[in-house]
């Protein structure tokens, strides 16, 4: 009956041994007790003896290979017996092994042995020498992607030692914090660049919810459009006068409502800007679904006033205020934040004088509304200071050229300057 | 043109000069008096010489406890002074050799800044790319009537006494005051320590301070705390105490150790625009002043009035001036009071942790937990207090009382530097039997809480 010969374990910390030399070869008769192979650990050389009399039926490893302990290295039996069942997994017949690099790559311990080793091993990377492996295991130091100075990039103890003492190390507390997500700098402020708790940065915050959606849409906007912004301003005298009168009359309509109403009126006359650009096609929209940017505790939300072209000033304002309240409280319906064909964003209340609003594709235009400021105006040879509202119109140049955008701004200016007539007699 | 001129030859200055010299720089060190500074001539070294003798005196008196009969033992102050001078002389020659070996040019004279890169000394102007101010400190003289009388000594003058006083009043209860209190009590002097504070100021840790005071009381030292000295007159120290005006009379010597002041005057700081206040020259943890090229270390900065802090600050300044990144980590600088028993501290105190809102766990282990302490200190008392972070378990502070503690407190400083937890300290092997085992026990106990 065939008897396998295992790689012995010469010490409790030994995980694999170097097969230094075969004293016998395949087909050779051996006697029990005869030395059949020489092996070596980190520390010393040993001999492997034949456990039984017989003939060497098969050897599974070549000289110079690292063999995990308790792995069959050869089989002894009677001529004609099959050694195949004893072949360790992944060990090729010795005769086929020629190039040295191939040997190195094959020196992965068998799975059961891997489970017993001290720590994780960089899979698919250059093999560690036994001494390097021991150095790594003792320190829990398994650097990734290391190419060693040994043959075939084999990582020697010397390579690891150099890396280990060059790398910034972390204090026990810092290590614990890093494991929980804190970020370590390249080097710390402690002794010999030790990274200490105080050197760590807070764990990065992952974008979530609305913020994540905003981030993605803004990125897509800039990546897929050719946007540019035109700045202009409109005389706000009428706007302010109307707002004053409405307020006195107890009507809840603010400057932004008035501007949005003017925007709708201008879009009705110039529908080129009430369009969507999808897959190379321009879709002119008959309905003006007007989006307006709302600052909410959860971030930017854009409620949409559907069919705004059909609404009176008061209806538009009432709808806008209701949607804004819902957006802030989080009660807004999903349908009310989708489908805008044009968007207005007002930063005027923050005193912003001009900005570059980011398009919300597939929309092709977006109006930024700025603060009302005094502007010198020449009238009848004299300079007067007149209140003006700033307008920043972002357009997608793929679809809308500067002249068209400018014309739209001109039209919008007319609407704003004539807002008192446009809105009809005060309620 | 020098790469560095160091002004002041104390432990901050000479260590920095030697370090720069070893880096291959052209260095000059200017010292007005003798190399070694307060540390070598009026501080650390002479006082420890005195305290060694005090410890032996105490041991002789208690010799029976250790199985020795000693007949007649008394202080020979003249012999002690001689020994002190010998030790100081040996160490001073050591510093001179160090300067020579490091290639440092020593200039004897009084220096004054004459610009960012210029120093006036002995009527000449020396130029340097960097100037390190290490002028140290001097005893503070409070405005108390009679403080200038000739039997009122400061910590420097009292080291030159030829006879021990019979009755001594010590004004000030910081480590300097208590070390002298311990020495003179052992020498047979009746000592009274007066201080305005309610507790002795020798330790940042209140348990250590309280227990140190108790230990010194048992050695015969009287304490008059929460008092304000009003005048010194006719051999009496008059003071306002909690119980009203009182006097400590028939005093034949008064030691003024109320505090120390930075040596800032006549340095040319104003002219060069160096930022300073009453505490000292303002420096960063890199040793920089507000003026590029001008650095400062040690007592003159008013940060930590300790020789080893000065030396570290000086070396850090030199490293930074020559492009080697380094900085002082003040949280791990140990403080030692060389009284009997010794009091040591490193890291944060309980009060600091509470103020900073850091949750901590603490353990107080008697020194006698280490068998060696019982052998060394018959009837001695002491403890090690370890403070560890409640969340992560790393060592935040260690405070201890007991002889032998000065020799192992560096290990606690190292634990703090390395942010070690009890788990790591458990892996360290402390030699047995040593007093240091009490440190390990305390840290492990705090880690277990």
PDB file of C-alpha atoms in Angstrom, chain A residues 94-282:
ATOM      1  CA  UNK A  94       7.990  18.040 -10.465  1.00  0.00           C
ATOM      2  CA  UNK A  95       9.338  17.287 -13.884  1.00  0.00           C
ATOM      3  CA  UNK A  96       7.236  19.995 -15.492  1.00  0.00           C
ATOM      4  CA  UNK A  97       8.733  22.729 -13.383  1.00  0.00           C
ATOM      5  CA  UNK A  98      11.444  24.600 -15.124  1.00  0.00           C
ATOM      6  CA  UNK A  99      11.601  28.394 -14.773  1.00  0.00           C
ATOM      7  CA  UNK A 100      12.279  29.752 -11.327  1.00  0.00           C
ATOM      8  CA  UNK A 101       9.555  32.387 -11.427  1.00  0.00           C
ATOM      9  CA  UNK A 102       6.976  29.713 -12.033  1.00  0.00           C
ATOM     10  CA  UNK A 103       8.081  28.039  -8.841  1.00  0.00           C
ATOM     11  CA  UNK A 104       7.617  31.192  -6.872  1.00  0.00           C
ATOM     12  CA  UNK A 105       4.123  31.757  -8.085  1.00  0.00           C
ATOM     13  CA  UNK A 106       3.182  28.220  -7.182  1.00  0.00           C
ATOM     14  CA  UNK A 107       4.291  28.556  -3.594  1.00  0.00           C
ATOM     15  CA  UNK A 108       0.881  29.421  -2.296  1.00  0.00           C
ATOM     16  CA  UNK A 109       0.069  27.380   0.754  1.00  0.00           C
ATOM     17  CA  UNK A 110      -2.809  24.971   0.398  1.00  0.00           C
ATOM     18  CA  UNK A 111      -6.067  26.514   1.632  1.00  0.00           C
ATOM     19  CA  UNK A 112      -6.118  24.595   4.898  1.00  0.00           C
ATOM     20  CA  UNK A 113      -2.616  25.735   5.646  1.00  0.00           C
ATOM     21  CA  UNK A 114      -3.378  29.336   4.743  1.00  0.00           C
ATOM     22  CA  UNK A 115      -6.026  29.330   7.429  1.00  0.00           C
ATOM     23  CA  UNK A 116      -3.366  28.531   9.996  1.00  0.00           C
ATOM     24  CA  UNK A 117      -0.942  31.275   8.989  1.00  0.00           C
ATOM     25  CA  UNK A 118      -0.542  34.341  11.109  1.00  0.00           C
ATOM     26  CA  UNK A 119      -2.088  36.965   8.891  1.00  0.00           C
ATOM     27  CA  UNK A 120      -3.455  37.848   5.491  1.00  0.00           C
ATOM     28  CA  UNK A 121      -1.130  37.363   2.596  1.00  0.00           C
ATOM     29  CA  UNK A 122      -1.100  39.591  -0.456  1.00  0.00           C
ATOM     30  CA  UNK A 123      -2.732  37.341  -3.002  1.00  0.00           C
ATOM     31  CA  UNK A 124      -1.289  37.268  -6.468  1.00  0.00           C
ATOM     32  CA  UNK A 125       1.754  39.320  -5.485  1.00  0.00           C
ATOM     33  CA  UNK A 126       5.370  38.422  -5.236  1.00  0.00           C
ATOM     34  CA  UNK A 127       6.011  35.681  -2.720  1.00  0.00           C
ATOM     35  CA  UNK A 128       7.572  36.433   0.642  1.00  0.00           C
ATOM     36  CA  UNK A 129      10.658  34.576   1.704  1.00  0.00           C
ATOM     37  CA  UNK A 130      10.139  32.481   4.857  1.00  0.00           C
ATOM     38  CA  UNK A 131      12.031  35.048   6.908  1.00  0.00           C
ATOM     39  CA  UNK A 132      10.088  37.922   5.338  1.00  0.00           C
ATOM     40  CA  UNK A 133       6.871  36.090   6.065  1.00  0.00           C
ATOM     41  CA  UNK A 134       7.851  35.629   9.660  1.00  0.00           C
ATOM     42  CA  UNK A 135       8.845  39.305   9.979  1.00  0.00           C
ATOM     43  CA  UNK A 136       5.490  40.315   8.512  1.00  0.00           C
ATOM     44  CA  UNK A 137       3.528  37.932  10.695  1.00  0.00           C
ATOM     45  CA  UNK A 138       5.196  39.020  13.904  1.00  0.00           C
ATOM     46  CA  UNK A 139       4.355  42.646  13.220  1.00  0.00           C
ATOM     47  CA  UNK A 140       1.058  42.282  11.398  1.00  0.00           C
ATOM     48  CA  UNK A 141       2.765  44.172   8.576  1.00  0.00           C
ATOM     49  CA  UNK A 142       1.558  43.132   5.129  1.00  0.00           C
ATOM     50  CA  UNK A 143       2.294  45.942   2.686  1.00  0.00           C
ATOM     51  CA  UNK A 144       0.460  45.781  -0.625  1.00  0.00           C
ATOM     52  CA  UNK A 145       2.019  45.709  -4.054  1.00  0.00           C
ATOM     53  CA  UNK A 146       5.574  45.197  -2.922  1.00  0.00           C
ATOM     54  CA  UNK A 147       8.152  43.933  -5.370  1.00  0.00           C
ATOM     55  CA  UNK A 148      11.093  42.542  -3.508  1.00  0.00           C
ATOM     56  CA  UNK A 149      14.783  42.528  -4.324  1.00  0.00           C
ATOM     57  CA  UNK A 150      14.968  38.733  -4.460  1.00  0.00           C
ATOM     58  CA  UNK A 151      14.776  36.590  -7.619  1.00  0.00           C
ATOM     59  CA  UNK A 152      11.531  37.164  -9.504  1.00  0.00           C
ATOM     60  CA  UNK A 153      10.613  40.044  -7.233  1.00  0.00           C
ATOM     61  CA  UNK A 154      10.616  37.774  -4.226  1.00  0.00           C
ATOM     62  CA  UNK A 155      10.174  39.850  -1.051  1.00  0.00           C
ATOM     63  CA  UNK A 156      13.055  39.315   1.336  1.00  0.00           C
ATOM     64  CA  UNK A 157      13.115  40.110   5.027  1.00  0.00           C
ATOM     65  CA  UNK A 158      15.498  42.969   4.308  1.00  0.00           C
ATOM     66  CA  UNK A 159      12.928  44.551   1.942  1.00  0.00           C
ATOM     67  CA  UNK A 160      10.210  44.366   4.567  1.00  0.00           C
ATOM     68  CA  UNK A 161      12.461  45.621   7.320  1.00  0.00           C
ATOM     69  CA  UNK A 162      13.354  48.683   5.266  1.00  0.00           C
ATOM     70  CA  UNK A 163       9.698  49.373   4.483  1.00  0.00           C
ATOM     71  CA  UNK A 164       8.587  48.761   8.026  1.00  0.00           C
ATOM     72  CA  UNK A 165      10.984  51.236   9.553  1.00  0.00           C
ATOM     73  CA  UNK A 166      10.512  53.826   6.809  1.00  0.00           C
ATOM     74  CA  UNK A 167       6.728  53.832   6.887  1.00  0.00           C
ATOM     75  CA  UNK A 168       5.083  56.209   9.322  1.00  0.00           C
ATOM     76  CA  UNK A 169       3.606  54.132  12.082  1.00  0.00           C
ATOM     77  CA  UNK A 170       0.537  54.812  14.129  1.00  0.00           C
ATOM     78  CA  UNK A 171      -0.035  54.829  17.856  1.00  0.00           C
ATOM     79  CA  UNK A 172      -2.449  52.186  19.180  1.00  0.00           C
ATOM     80  CA  UNK A 173      -5.146  54.811  19.655  1.00  0.00           C
ATOM     81  CA  UNK A 174      -4.617  56.269  16.197  1.00  0.00           C
ATOM     82  CA  UNK A 175      -4.835  52.762  14.722  1.00  0.00           C
ATOM     83  CA  UNK A 176      -8.186  52.242  16.413  1.00  0.00           C
ATOM     84  CA  UNK A 177      -9.459  55.572  15.106  1.00  0.00           C
ATOM     85  CA  UNK A 178      -8.215  54.863  11.578  1.00  0.00           C
ATOM     86  CA  UNK A 179     -10.102  51.572  11.651  1.00  0.00           C
ATOM     87  CA  UNK A 180     -13.262  53.546  12.453  1.00  0.00           C
ATOM     88  CA  UNK A 181     -12.781  55.816   9.457  1.00  0.00           C
ATOM     89  CA  UNK A 182     -10.470  58.607  10.607  1.00  0.00           C
ATOM     90  CA  UNK A 183      -7.945  59.681   7.993  1.00  0.00           C
ATOM     91  CA  UNK A 184      -4.210  59.502   8.649  1.00  0.00           C
ATOM     92  CA  UNK A 185      -1.700  61.978   7.241  1.00  0.00           C
ATOM     93  CA  UNK A 186       1.440  60.806   5.452  1.00  0.00           C
ATOM     94  CA  UNK A 187       3.422  61.419   8.598  1.00  0.00           C
ATOM     95  CA  UNK A 188       2.581  62.250  12.174  1.00  0.00           C
ATOM     96  CA  UNK A 189       3.834  64.670  14.786  1.00  0.00           C
ATOM     97  CA  UNK A 190       5.056  62.072  17.268  1.00  0.00           C
ATOM     98  CA  UNK A 191       8.452  60.521  17.856  1.00  0.00           C
ATOM     99  CA  UNK A 192       9.984  59.411  14.553  1.00  0.00           C
ATOM    100  CA  UNK A 193       6.898  60.693  12.696  1.00  0.00           C
ATOM    101  CA  UNK A 194       4.542  58.481  14.705  1.00  0.00           C
ATOM    102  CA  UNK A 195       0.967  59.243  13.741  1.00  0.00           C
ATOM    103  CA  UNK A 196      -0.936  60.190  16.921  1.00  0.00           C
ATOM    104  CA  UNK A 197      -4.645  60.665  17.504  1.00  0.00           C
ATOM    105  CA  UNK A 198      -4.361  64.442  17.229  1.00  0.00           C
ATOM    106  CA  UNK A 199      -2.862  64.108  13.736  1.00  0.00           C
ATOM    107  CA  UNK A 200      -5.938  62.393  12.324  1.00  0.00           C
ATOM    108  CA  UNK A 201      -8.656  64.087  10.321  1.00  0.00           C
ATOM    109  CA  UNK A 202     -12.344  63.400  10.887  1.00  0.00           C
ATOM    110  CA  UNK A 203     -13.817  60.572   8.816  1.00  0.00           C
ATOM    111  CA  UNK A 204     -15.022  61.875   5.460  1.00  0.00           C
ATOM    112  CA  UNK A 205     -18.761  62.457   5.257  1.00  0.00           C
ATOM    113  CA  UNK A 206     -20.563  60.496   2.578  1.00  0.00           C
ATOM    114  CA  UNK A 207     -23.078  62.503   0.634  1.00  0.00           C
ATOM    115  CA  UNK A 208     -26.564  61.257   1.259  1.00  0.00           C
ATOM    116  CA  UNK A 209     -30.139  61.995   0.206  1.00  0.00           C
ATOM    117  CA  UNK A 210     -30.857  65.283  -1.473  1.00  0.00           C
ATOM    118  CA  UNK A 211     -27.209  66.342  -1.270  1.00  0.00           C
ATOM    119  CA  UNK A 212     -26.111  63.317  -3.259  1.00  0.00           C
ATOM    120  CA  UNK A 213     -28.767  63.981  -5.902  1.00  0.00           C
ATOM    121  CA  UNK A 214     -27.766  67.633  -6.170  1.00  0.00           C
ATOM    122  CA  UNK A 215     -24.113  66.675  -6.512  1.00  0.00           C
ATOM    123  CA  UNK A 216     -24.818  64.205  -9.279  1.00  0.00           C
ATOM    124  CA  UNK A 217     -27.134  66.542 -11.216  1.00  0.00           C
ATOM    125  CA  UNK A 218     -24.775  69.492 -10.989  1.00  0.00           C
ATOM    126  CA  UNK A 219     -21.895  67.350 -12.196  1.00  0.00           C
ATOM    127  CA  UNK A 220     -23.982  66.026 -15.097  1.00  0.00           C
ATOM    128  CA  UNK A 221     -25.100  69.542 -15.916  1.00  0.00           C
ATOM    129  CA  UNK A 222     -21.588  70.827 -16.325  1.00  0.00           C
ATOM    130  CA  UNK A 223     -20.481  67.691 -18.144  1.00  0.00           C
ATOM    131  CA  UNK A 224     -23.277  67.601 -20.734  1.00  0.00           C
ATOM    132  CA  UNK A 225     -24.046  71.214 -21.551  1.00  0.00           C
ATOM    133  CA  UNK A 226     -22.223  74.265 -22.887  1.00  0.00           C
ATOM    134  CA  UNK A 227     -23.510  76.760 -20.418  1.00  0.00           C
ATOM    135  CA  UNK A 228     -22.756  80.440 -20.175  1.00  0.00           C
ATOM    136  CA  UNK A 229     -24.335  83.323 -18.303  1.00  0.00           C
ATOM    137  CA  UNK A 230     -25.488  86.754 -19.436  1.00  0.00           C
ATOM    138  CA  UNK A 231     -25.839  89.510 -16.876  1.00  0.00           C
ATOM    139  CA  UNK A 232     -28.230  92.418 -17.215  1.00  0.00           C
ATOM    140  CA  UNK A 233     -30.445  94.556 -15.021  1.00  0.00           C
ATOM    141  CA  UNK A 234     -33.891  96.065 -15.204  1.00  0.00           C
ATOM    142  CA  UNK A 235     -35.261  99.282 -13.742  1.00  0.00           C
ATOM    143  CA  UNK A 236     -37.021  98.117 -10.584  1.00  0.00           C
ATOM    144  CA  UNK A 237     -38.962 101.319  -9.873  1.00  0.00           C
ATOM    145  CA  UNK A 238     -42.251  99.859 -11.041  1.00  0.00           C
ATOM    146  CA  UNK A 239     -41.528  96.551  -9.351  1.00  0.00           C
ATOM    147  CA  UNK A 240     -40.964  98.243  -6.004  1.00  0.00           C
ATOM    148  CA  UNK A 241     -43.930 100.569  -6.392  1.00  0.00           C
ATOM    149  CA  UNK A 242     -46.248  97.671  -7.201  1.00  0.00           C
ATOM    150  CA  UNK A 243     -44.851  95.620  -4.320  1.00  0.00           C
ATOM    151  CA  UNK A 244     -45.504  98.572  -1.981  1.00  0.00           C
ATOM    152  CA  UNK A 245     -49.073  98.976  -3.173  1.00  0.00           C
ATOM    153  CA  UNK A 246     -49.769  95.251  -2.888  1.00  0.00           C
ATOM    154  CA  UNK A 247     -48.356  95.186   0.585  1.00  0.00           C
ATOM    155  CA  UNK A 248     -50.489  98.123   1.625  1.00  0.00           C
ATOM    156  CA  UNK A 249     -53.490  96.301   0.239  1.00  0.00           C
ATOM    157  CA  UNK A 250     -52.549  93.261   2.339  1.00  0.00           C
ATOM    158  CA  UNK A 251     -51.832  91.081  -0.682  1.00  0.00           C
ATOM    159  CA  UNK A 252     -49.064  88.537  -0.136  1.00  0.00           C
ATOM    160  CA  UNK A 253     -47.087  88.922  -3.344  1.00  0.00           C
ATOM    161  CA  UNK A 254     -43.361  89.497  -3.167  1.00  0.00           C
ATOM    162  CA  UNK A 255     -40.706  90.695  -5.610  1.00  0.00           C
ATOM    163  CA  UNK A 256     -39.832  87.140  -6.627  1.00  0.00           C
ATOM    164  CA  UNK A 257     -43.452  86.376  -7.476  1.00  0.00           C
ATOM    165  CA  UNK A 258     -43.560  89.485  -9.628  1.00  0.00           C
ATOM    166  CA  UNK A 259     -40.346  88.552 -11.434  1.00  0.00           C
ATOM    167  CA  UNK A 260     -41.577  84.987 -12.017  1.00  0.00           C
ATOM    168  CA  UNK A 261     -44.787  86.364 -13.449  1.00  0.00           C
ATOM    169  CA  UNK A 262     -42.753  88.562 -15.822  1.00  0.00           C
ATOM    170  CA  UNK A 263     -40.598  85.528 -16.764  1.00  0.00           C
ATOM    171  CA  UNK A 264     -43.715  83.551 -17.719  1.00  0.00           C
ATOM    172  CA  UNK A 265     -45.005  86.445 -19.795  1.00  0.00           C
ATOM    173  CA  UNK A 266     -41.676  86.762 -21.602  1.00  0.00           C
ATOM    174  CA  UNK A 267     -41.499  83.010 -22.218  1.00  0.00           C
ATOM    175  CA  UNK A 268     -44.976  83.031 -23.744  1.00  0.00           C
ATOM    176  CA  UNK A 269     -43.663  85.519 -26.278  1.00  0.00           C
ATOM    177  CA  UNK A 270     -40.295  83.796 -26.767  1.00  0.00           C
ATOM    178  CA  UNK A 271     -40.949  80.039 -26.435  1.00  0.00           C
ATOM    179  CA  UNK A 272     -37.442  79.225 -27.768  1.00  0.00           C
ATOM    180  CA  UNK A 273     -36.215  79.301 -24.197  1.00  0.00           C
ATOM    181  CA  UNK A 274     -39.023  77.133 -22.841  1.00  0.00           C
ATOM    182  CA  UNK A 275     -37.489  74.046 -24.320  1.00  0.00           C
ATOM    183  CA  UNK A 276     -35.689  70.836 -23.485  1.00  0.00           C
ATOM    184  CA  UNK A 277     -32.672  69.458 -25.308  1.00  0.00           C
ATOM    185  CA  UNK A 278     -32.658  65.665 -25.276  1.00  0.00           C
ATOM    186  CA  UNK A 279     -30.456  63.362 -27.361  1.00  0.00           C
ATOM    187  CA  UNK A 280     -29.752  65.970 -30.008  1.00  0.00           C
ATOM    188  CA  UNK A 281     -33.345  67.060 -30.372  1.00  0.00           C
ATOM    189  CA  UNK A 282     -34.935  70.277 -29.180  1.00  0.00           C
TER     190      UNK A 282
END
